[in-house]
mmCIF file of N, CA and C in Angstrom:
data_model
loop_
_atom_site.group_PDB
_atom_site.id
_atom_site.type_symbol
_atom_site.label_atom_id
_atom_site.label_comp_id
_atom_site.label_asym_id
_atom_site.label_seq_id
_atom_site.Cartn_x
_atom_site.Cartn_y
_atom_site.Cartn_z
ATOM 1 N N UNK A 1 123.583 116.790 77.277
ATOM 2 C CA UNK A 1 123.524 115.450 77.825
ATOM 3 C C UNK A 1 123.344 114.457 76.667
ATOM 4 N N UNK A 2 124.119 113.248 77.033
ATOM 5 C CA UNK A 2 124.381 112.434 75.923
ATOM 6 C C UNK A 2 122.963 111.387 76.077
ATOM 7 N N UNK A 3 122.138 110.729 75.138
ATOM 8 C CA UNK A 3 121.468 109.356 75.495
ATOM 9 C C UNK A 3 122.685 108.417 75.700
ATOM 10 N N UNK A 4 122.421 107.227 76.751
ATOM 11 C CA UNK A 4 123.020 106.348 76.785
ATOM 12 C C UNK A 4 122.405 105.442 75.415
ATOM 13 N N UNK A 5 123.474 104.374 75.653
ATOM 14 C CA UNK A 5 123.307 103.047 73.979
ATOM 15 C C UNK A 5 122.014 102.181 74.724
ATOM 16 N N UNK A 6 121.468 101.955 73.449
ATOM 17 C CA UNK A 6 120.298 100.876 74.041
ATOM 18 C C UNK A 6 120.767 100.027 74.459
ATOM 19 N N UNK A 7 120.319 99.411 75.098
ATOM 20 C CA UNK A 7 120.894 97.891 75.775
ATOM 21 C C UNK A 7 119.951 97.162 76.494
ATOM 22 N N UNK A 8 119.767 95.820 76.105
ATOM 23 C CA UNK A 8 118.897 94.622 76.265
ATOM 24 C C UNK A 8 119.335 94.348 77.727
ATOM 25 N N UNK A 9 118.175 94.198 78.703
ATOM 26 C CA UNK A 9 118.149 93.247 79.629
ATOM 27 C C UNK A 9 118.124 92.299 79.498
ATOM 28 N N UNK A 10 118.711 90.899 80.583
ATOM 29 C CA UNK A 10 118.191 89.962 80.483
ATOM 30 C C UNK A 10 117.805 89.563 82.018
ATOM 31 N N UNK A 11 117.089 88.752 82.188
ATOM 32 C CA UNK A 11 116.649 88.142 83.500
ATOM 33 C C UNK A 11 116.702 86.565 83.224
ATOM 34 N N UNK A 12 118.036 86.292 84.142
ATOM 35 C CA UNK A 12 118.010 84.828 84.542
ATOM 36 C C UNK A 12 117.224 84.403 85.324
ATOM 37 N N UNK A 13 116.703 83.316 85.256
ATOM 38 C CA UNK A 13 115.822 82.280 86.269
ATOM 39 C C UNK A 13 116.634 80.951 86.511
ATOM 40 N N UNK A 14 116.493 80.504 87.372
ATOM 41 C CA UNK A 14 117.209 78.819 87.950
ATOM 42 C C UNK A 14 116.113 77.971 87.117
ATOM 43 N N UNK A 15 116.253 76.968 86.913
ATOM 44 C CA UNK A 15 115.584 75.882 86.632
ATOM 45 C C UNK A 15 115.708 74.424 86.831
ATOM 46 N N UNK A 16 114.807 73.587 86.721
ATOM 47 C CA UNK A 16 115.378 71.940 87.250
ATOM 48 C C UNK A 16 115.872 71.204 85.786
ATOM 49 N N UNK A 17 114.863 71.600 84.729
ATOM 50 C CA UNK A 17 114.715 70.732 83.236
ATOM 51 C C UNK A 17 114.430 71.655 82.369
ATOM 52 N N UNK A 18 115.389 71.305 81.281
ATOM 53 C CA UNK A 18 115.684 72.297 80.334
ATOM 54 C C UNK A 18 115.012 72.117 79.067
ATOM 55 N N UNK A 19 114.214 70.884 79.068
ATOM 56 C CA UNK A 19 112.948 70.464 77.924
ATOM 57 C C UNK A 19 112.171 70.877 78.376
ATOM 58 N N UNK A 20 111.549 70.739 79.360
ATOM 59 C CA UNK A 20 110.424 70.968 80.102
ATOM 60 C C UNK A 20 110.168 72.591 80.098
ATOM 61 N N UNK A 21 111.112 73.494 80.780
ATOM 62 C CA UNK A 21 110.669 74.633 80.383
ATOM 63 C C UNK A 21 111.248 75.681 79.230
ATOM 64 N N UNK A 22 111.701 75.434 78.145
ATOM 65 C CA UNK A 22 111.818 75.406 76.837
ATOM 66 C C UNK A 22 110.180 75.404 75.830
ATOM 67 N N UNK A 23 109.627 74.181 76.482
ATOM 68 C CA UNK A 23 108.437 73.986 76.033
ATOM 69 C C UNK A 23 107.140 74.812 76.786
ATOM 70 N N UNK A 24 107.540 75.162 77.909
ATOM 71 C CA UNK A 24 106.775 76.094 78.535
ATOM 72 C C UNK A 24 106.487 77.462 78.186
ATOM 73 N N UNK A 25 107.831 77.861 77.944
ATOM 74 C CA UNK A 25 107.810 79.181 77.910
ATOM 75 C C UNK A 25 107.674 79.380 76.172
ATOM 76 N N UNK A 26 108.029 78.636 75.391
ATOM 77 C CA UNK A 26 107.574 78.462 73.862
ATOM 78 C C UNK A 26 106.114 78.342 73.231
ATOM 79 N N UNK A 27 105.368 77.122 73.943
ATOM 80 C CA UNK A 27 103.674 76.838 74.169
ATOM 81 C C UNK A 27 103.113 77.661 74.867
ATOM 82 N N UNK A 28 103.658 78.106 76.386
ATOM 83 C CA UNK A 28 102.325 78.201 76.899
ATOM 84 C C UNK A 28 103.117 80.335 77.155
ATOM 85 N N UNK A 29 103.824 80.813 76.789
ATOM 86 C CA UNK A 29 103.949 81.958 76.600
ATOM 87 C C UNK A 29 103.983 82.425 75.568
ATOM 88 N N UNK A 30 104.667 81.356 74.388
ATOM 89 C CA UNK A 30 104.703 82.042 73.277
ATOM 90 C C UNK A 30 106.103 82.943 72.738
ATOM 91 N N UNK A 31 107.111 82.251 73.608
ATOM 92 C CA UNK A 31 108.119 83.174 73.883
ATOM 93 C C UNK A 31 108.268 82.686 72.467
ATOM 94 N N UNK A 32 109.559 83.443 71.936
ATOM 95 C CA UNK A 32 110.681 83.038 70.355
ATOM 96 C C UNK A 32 111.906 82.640 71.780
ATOM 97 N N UNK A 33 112.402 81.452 70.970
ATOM 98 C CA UNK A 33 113.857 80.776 70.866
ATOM 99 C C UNK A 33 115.011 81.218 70.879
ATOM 100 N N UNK A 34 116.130 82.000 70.971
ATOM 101 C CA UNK A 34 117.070 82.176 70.074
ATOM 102 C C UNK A 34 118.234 81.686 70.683
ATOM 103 N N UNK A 35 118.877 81.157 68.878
ATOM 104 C CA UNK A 35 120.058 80.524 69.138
ATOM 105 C C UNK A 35 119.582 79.015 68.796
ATOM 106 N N UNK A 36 120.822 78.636 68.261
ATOM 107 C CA UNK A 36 120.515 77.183 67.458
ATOM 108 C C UNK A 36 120.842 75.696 68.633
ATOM 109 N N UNK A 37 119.598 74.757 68.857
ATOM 110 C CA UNK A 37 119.541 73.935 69.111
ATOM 111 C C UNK A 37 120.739 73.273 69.188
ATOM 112 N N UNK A 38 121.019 72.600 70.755
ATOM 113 C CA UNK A 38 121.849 71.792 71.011
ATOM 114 C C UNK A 38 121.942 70.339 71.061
ATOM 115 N N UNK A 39 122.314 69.342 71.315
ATOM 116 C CA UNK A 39 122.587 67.907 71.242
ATOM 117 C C UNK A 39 121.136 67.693 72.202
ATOM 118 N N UNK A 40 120.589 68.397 72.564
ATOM 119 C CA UNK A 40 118.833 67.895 73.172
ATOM 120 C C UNK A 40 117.960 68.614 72.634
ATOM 121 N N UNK A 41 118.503 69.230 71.228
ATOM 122 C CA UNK A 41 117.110 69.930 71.153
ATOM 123 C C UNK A 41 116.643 71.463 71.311
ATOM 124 N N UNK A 42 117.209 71.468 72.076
ATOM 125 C CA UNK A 42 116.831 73.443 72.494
ATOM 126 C C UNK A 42 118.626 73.619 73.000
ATOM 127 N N UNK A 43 118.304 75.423 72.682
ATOM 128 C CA UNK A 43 119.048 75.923 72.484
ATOM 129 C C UNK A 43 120.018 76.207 73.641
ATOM 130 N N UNK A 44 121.249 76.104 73.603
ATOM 131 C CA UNK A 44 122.105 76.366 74.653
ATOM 132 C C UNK A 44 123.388 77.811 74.358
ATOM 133 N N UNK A 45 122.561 78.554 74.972
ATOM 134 C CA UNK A 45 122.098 78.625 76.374
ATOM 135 C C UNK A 45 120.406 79.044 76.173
ATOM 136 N N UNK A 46 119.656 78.595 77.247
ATOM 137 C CA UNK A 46 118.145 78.656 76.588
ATOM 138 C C UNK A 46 118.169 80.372 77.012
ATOM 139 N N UNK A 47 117.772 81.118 75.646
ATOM 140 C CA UNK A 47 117.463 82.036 75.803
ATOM 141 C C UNK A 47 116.141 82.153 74.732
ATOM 142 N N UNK A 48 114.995 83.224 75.775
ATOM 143 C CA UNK A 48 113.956 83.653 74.907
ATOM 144 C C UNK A 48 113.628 85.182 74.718
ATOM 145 N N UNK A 49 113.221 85.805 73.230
ATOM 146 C CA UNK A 49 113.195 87.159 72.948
ATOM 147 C C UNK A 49 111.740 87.334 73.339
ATOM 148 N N UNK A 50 112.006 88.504 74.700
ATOM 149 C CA UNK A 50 110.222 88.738 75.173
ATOM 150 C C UNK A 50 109.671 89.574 74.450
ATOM 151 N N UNK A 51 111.023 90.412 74.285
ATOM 152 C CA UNK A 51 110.967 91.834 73.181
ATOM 153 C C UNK A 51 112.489 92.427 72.439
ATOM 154 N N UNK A 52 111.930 93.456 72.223
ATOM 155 C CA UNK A 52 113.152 93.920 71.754
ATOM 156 C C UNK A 52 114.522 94.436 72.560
ATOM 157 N N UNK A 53 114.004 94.625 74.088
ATOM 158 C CA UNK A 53 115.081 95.356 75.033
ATOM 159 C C UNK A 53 115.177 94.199 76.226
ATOM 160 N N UNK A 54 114.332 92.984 75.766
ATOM 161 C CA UNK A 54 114.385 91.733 76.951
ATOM 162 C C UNK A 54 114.208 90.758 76.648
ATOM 163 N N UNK A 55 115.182 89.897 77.175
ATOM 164 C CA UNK A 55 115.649 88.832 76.975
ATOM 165 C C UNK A 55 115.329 87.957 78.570
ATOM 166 N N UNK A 56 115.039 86.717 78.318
ATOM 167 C CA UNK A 56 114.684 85.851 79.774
ATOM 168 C C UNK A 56 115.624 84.576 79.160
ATOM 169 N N UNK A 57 116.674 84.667 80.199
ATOM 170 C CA UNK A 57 117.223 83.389 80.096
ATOM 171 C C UNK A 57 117.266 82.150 80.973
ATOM 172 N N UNK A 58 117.172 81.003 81.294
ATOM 173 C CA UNK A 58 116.875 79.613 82.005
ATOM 174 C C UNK A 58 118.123 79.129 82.197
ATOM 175 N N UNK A 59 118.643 78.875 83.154
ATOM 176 C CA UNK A 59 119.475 77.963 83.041
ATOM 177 C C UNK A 59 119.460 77.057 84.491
ATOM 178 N N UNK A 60 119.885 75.906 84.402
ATOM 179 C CA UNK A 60 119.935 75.144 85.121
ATOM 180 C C UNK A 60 120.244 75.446 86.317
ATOM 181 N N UNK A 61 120.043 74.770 87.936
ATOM 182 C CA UNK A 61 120.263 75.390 89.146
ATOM 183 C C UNK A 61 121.746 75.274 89.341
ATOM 184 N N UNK A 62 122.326 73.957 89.120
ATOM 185 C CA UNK A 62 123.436 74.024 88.927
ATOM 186 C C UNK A 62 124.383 74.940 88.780
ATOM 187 N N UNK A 63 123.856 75.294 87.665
ATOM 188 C CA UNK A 63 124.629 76.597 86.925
ATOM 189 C C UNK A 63 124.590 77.773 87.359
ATOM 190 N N UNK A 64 123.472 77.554 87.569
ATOM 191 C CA UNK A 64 122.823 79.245 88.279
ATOM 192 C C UNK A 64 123.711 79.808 89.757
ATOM 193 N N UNK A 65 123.476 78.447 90.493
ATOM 194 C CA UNK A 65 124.826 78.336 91.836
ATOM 195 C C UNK A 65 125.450 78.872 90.986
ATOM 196 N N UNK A 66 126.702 78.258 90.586
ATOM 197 C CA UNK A 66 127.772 79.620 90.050
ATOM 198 C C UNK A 66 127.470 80.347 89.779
ATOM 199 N N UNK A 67 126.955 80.902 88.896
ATOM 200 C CA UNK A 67 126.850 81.923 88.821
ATOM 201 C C UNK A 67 126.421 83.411 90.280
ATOM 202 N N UNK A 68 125.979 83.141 90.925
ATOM 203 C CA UNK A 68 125.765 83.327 92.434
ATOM 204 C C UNK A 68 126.821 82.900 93.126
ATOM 205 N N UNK A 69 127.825 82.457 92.685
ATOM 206 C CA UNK A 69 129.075 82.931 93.509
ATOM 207 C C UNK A 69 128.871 82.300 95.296
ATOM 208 N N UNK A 70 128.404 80.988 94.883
ATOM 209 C CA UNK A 70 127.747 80.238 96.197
ATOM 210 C C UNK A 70 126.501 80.697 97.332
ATOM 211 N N UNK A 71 126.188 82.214 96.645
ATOM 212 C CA UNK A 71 125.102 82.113 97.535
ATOM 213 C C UNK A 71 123.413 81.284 96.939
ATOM 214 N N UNK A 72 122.731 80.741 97.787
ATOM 215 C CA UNK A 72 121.839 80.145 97.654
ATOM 216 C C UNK A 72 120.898 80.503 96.651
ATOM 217 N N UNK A 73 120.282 79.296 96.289
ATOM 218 C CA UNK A 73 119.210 79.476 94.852
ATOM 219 C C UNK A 73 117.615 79.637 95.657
ATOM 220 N N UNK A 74 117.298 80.533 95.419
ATOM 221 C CA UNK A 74 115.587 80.648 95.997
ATOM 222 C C UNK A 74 115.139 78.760 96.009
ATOM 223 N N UNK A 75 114.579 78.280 97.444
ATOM 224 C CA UNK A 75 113.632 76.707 96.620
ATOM 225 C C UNK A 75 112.143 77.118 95.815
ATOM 226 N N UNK A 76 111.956 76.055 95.403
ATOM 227 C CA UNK A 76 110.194 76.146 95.092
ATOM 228 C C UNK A 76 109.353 77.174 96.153
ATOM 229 N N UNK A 77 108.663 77.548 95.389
ATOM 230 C CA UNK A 77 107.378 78.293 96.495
ATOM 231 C C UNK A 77 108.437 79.577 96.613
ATOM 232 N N UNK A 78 109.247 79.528 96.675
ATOM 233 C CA UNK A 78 110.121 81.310 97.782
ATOM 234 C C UNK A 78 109.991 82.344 96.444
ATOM 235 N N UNK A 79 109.509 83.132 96.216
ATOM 236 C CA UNK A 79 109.653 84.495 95.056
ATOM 237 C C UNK A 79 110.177 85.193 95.954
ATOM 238 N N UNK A 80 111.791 85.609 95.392
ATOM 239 C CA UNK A 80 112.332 87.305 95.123
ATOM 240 C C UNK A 80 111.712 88.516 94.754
ATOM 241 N N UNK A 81 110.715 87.827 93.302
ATOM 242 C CA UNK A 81 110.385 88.684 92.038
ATOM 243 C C UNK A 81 108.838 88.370 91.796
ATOM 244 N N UNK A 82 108.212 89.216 91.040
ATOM 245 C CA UNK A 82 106.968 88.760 90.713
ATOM 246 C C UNK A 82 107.834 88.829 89.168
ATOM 247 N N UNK A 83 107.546 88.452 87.513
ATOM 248 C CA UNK A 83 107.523 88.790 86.773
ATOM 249 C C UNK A 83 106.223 89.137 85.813
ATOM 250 N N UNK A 84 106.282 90.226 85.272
ATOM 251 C CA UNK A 84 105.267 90.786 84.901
ATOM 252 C C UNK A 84 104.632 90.661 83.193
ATOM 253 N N UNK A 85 103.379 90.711 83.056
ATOM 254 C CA UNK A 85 103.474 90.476 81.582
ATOM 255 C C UNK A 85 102.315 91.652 81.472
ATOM 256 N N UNK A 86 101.943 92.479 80.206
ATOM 257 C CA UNK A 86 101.315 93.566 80.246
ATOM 258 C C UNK A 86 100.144 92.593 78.893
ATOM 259 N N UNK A 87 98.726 92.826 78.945
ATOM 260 C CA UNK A 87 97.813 91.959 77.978
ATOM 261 C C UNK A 87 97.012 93.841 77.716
ATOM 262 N N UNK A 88 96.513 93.763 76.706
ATOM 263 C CA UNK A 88 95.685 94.701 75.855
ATOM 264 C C UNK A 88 94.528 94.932 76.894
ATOM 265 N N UNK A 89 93.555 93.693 76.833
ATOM 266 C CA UNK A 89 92.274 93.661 77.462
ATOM 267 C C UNK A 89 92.297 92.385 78.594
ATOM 268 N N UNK A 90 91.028 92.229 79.570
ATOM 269 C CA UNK A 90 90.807 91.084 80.373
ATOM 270 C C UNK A 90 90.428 90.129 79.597
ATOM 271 N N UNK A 91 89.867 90.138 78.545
ATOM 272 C CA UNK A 91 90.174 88.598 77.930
ATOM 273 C C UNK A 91 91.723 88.299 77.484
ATOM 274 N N UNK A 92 92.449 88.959 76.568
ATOM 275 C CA UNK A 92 93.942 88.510 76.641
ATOM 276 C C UNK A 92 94.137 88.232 78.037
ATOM 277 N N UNK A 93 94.365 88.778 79.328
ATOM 278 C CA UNK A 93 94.880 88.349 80.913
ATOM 279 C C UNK A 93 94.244 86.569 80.580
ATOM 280 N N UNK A 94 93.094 86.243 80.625
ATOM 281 C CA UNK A 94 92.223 85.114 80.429
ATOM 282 C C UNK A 94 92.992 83.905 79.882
ATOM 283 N N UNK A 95 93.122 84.490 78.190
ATOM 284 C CA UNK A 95 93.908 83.553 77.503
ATOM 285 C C UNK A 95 95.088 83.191 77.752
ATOM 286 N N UNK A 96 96.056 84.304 78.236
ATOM 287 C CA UNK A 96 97.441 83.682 78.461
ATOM 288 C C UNK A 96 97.580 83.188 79.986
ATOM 289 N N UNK A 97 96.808 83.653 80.873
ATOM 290 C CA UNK A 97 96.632 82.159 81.971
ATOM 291 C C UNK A 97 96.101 80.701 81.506
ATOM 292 N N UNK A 98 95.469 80.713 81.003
ATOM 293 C CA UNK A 98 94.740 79.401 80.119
ATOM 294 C C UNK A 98 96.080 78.971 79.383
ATOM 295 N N UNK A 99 96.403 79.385 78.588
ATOM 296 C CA UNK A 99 97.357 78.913 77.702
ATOM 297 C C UNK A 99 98.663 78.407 78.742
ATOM 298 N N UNK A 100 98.650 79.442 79.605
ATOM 299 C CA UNK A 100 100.399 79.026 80.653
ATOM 300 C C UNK A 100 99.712 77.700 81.385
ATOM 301 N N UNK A 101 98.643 77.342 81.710
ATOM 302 C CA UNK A 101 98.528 76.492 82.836
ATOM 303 C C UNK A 101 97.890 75.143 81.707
ATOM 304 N N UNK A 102 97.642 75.221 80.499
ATOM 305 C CA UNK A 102 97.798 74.423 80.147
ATOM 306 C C UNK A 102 99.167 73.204 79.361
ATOM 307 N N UNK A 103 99.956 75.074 79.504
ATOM 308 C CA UNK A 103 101.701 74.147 79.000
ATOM 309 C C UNK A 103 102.339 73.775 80.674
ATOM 310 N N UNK A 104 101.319 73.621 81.585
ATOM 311 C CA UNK A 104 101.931 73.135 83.042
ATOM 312 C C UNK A 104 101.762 74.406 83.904
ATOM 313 N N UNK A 105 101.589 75.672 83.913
ATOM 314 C CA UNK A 105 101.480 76.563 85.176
ATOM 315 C C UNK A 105 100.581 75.885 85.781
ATOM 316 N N UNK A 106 100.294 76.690 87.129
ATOM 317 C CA UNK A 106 99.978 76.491 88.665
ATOM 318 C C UNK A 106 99.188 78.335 88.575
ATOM 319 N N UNK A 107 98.196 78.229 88.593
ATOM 320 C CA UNK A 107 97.421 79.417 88.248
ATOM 321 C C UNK A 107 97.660 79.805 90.328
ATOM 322 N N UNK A 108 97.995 80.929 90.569
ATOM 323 C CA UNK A 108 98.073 81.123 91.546
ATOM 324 C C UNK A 108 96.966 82.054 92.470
ATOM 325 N N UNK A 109 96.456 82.565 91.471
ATOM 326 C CA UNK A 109 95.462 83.647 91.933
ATOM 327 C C UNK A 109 94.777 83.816 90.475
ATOM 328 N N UNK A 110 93.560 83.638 90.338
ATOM 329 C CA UNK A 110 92.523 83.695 89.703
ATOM 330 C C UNK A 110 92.431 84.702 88.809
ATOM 331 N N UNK A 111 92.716 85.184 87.722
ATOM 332 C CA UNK A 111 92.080 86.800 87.371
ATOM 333 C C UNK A 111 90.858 86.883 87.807
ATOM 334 N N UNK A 112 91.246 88.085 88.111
ATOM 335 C CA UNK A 112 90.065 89.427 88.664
ATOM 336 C C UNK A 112 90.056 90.788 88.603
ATOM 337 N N UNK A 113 89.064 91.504 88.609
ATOM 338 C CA UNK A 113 88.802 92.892 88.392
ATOM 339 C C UNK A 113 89.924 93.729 89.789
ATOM 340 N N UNK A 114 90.751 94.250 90.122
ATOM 341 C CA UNK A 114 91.535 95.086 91.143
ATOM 342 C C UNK A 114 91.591 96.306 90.877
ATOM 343 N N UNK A 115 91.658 97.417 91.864
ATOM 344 C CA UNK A 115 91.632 98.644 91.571
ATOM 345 C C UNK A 115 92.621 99.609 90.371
ATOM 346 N N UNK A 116 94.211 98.695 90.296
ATOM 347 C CA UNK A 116 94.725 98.465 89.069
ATOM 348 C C UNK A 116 94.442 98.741 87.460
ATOM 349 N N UNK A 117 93.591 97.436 87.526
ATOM 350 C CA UNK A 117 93.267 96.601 86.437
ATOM 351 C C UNK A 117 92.646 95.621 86.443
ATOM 352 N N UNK A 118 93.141 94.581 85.481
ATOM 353 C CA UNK A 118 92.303 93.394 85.564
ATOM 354 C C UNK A 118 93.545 92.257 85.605
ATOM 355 N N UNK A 119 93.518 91.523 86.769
ATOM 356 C CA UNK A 119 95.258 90.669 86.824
ATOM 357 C C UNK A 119 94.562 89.342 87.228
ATOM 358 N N UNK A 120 95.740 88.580 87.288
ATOM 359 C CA UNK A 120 95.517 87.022 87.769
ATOM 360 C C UNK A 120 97.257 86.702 87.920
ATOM 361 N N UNK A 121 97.330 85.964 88.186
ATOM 362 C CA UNK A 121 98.869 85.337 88.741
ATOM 363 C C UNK A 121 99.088 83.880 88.640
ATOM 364 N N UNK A 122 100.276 83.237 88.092
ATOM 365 C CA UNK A 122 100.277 81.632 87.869
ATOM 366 C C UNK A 122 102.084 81.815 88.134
ATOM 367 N N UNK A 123 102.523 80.347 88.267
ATOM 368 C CA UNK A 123 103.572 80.131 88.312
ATOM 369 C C UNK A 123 104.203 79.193 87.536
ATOM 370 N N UNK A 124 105.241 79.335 86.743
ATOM 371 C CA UNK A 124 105.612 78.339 85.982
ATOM 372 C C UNK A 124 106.266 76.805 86.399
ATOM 373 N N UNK A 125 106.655 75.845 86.087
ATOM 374 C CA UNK A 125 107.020 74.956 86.478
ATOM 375 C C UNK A 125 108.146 74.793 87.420
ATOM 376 N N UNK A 126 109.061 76.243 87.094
ATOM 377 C CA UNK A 126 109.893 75.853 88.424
ATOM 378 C C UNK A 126 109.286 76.412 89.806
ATOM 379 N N UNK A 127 108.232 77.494 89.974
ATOM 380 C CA UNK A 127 107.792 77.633 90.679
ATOM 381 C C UNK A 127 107.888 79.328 90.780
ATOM 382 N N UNK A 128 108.558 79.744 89.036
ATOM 383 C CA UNK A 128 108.689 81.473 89.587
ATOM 384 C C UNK A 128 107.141 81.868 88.734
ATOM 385 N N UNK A 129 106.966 83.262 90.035
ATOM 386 C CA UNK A 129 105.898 83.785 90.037
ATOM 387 C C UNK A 129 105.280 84.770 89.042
ATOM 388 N N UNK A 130 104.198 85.012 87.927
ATOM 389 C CA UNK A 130 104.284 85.611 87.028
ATOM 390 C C UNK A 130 102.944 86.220 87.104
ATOM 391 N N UNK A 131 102.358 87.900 87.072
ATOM 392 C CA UNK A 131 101.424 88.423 87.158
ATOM 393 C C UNK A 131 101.190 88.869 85.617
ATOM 394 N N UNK A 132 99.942 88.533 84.827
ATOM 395 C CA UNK A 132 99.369 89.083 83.522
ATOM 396 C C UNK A 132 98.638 90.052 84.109
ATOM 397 N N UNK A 133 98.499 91.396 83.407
ATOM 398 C CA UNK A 133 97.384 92.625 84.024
ATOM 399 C C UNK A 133 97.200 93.078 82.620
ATOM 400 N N UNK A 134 96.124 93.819 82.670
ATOM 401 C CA UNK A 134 95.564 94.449 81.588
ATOM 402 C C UNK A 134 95.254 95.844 82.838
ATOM 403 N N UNK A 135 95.242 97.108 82.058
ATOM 404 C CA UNK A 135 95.034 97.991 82.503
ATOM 405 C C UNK A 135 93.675 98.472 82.443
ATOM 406 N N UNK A 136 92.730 99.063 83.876
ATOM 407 C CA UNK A 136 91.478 99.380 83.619
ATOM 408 C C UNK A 136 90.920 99.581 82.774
ATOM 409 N N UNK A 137 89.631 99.368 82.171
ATOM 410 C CA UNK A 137 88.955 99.649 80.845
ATOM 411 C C UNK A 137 87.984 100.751 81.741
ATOM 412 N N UNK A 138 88.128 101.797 80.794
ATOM 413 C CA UNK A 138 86.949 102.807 80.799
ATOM 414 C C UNK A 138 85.792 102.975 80.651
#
């Protein structure tokens, strides 16, 4: 049996403003950029490196409609998806809610201790849903 070739995901999201969460996901995640700045500033097409096998790209709702082939764009408030972020310890979970809701998240659920781990939940400015967890400490 052969390995398949590595290959990068990406996950599109809809968005309203393309400064606005550029600066979100740069400040208050910490994402990297890639790709050279367009006639506003950030990069077109906004893409950010989460890692090495994922990629999160933004693009406008507009756009996003096409791309969806006319079926409907989730509104505010509706999650498909949770997206997930993995932190070391419950203070990292801490800091990067702090940090997201000060570049504009909507802290949605509080961190707290769960049978899990240790999670909390916020939403970014367009309104998609994002869970930080740290895994039980021993």
């Amino acid at each position: 049996m052969t390995t398949p070739p590595r290959t990068t995901l990406t996950i599109a999201l809809p968005i309203e403003d393309r400064r606005r969460s550029f600066a979100f996901y740069r400040d208050g995640l910490g994402f990297r950029a890639v790709g050279e700045p367009a006639e506003d500033g950030v990069p077109e097409p906004l893409r950010f490196a989460v890692n090495d096998g994922l990629t999160l790209m933004l693009v406008p709702t507009g756009g996003f409609g096409w791309v969806l082939g006319g079926r409907e764009t989730a509104g505010p408030g509706v999650s498909e998806c949770v997206l997930g972020l993995d932190a070391a310890a419950a203070a990292q979970v801490d800091a990067v809610l702090a940090r997201a809701e000060a570049a504009g998240a909507t802290v949605v659920t509080a961190p707290t201790r769960q049978p899990w781990g240790y999670s909390g939940t916020f939403t970014d400015p367009d309104g998609h849903l994002w869970m930080v967890e740290a895994a039980p400490e021993d």
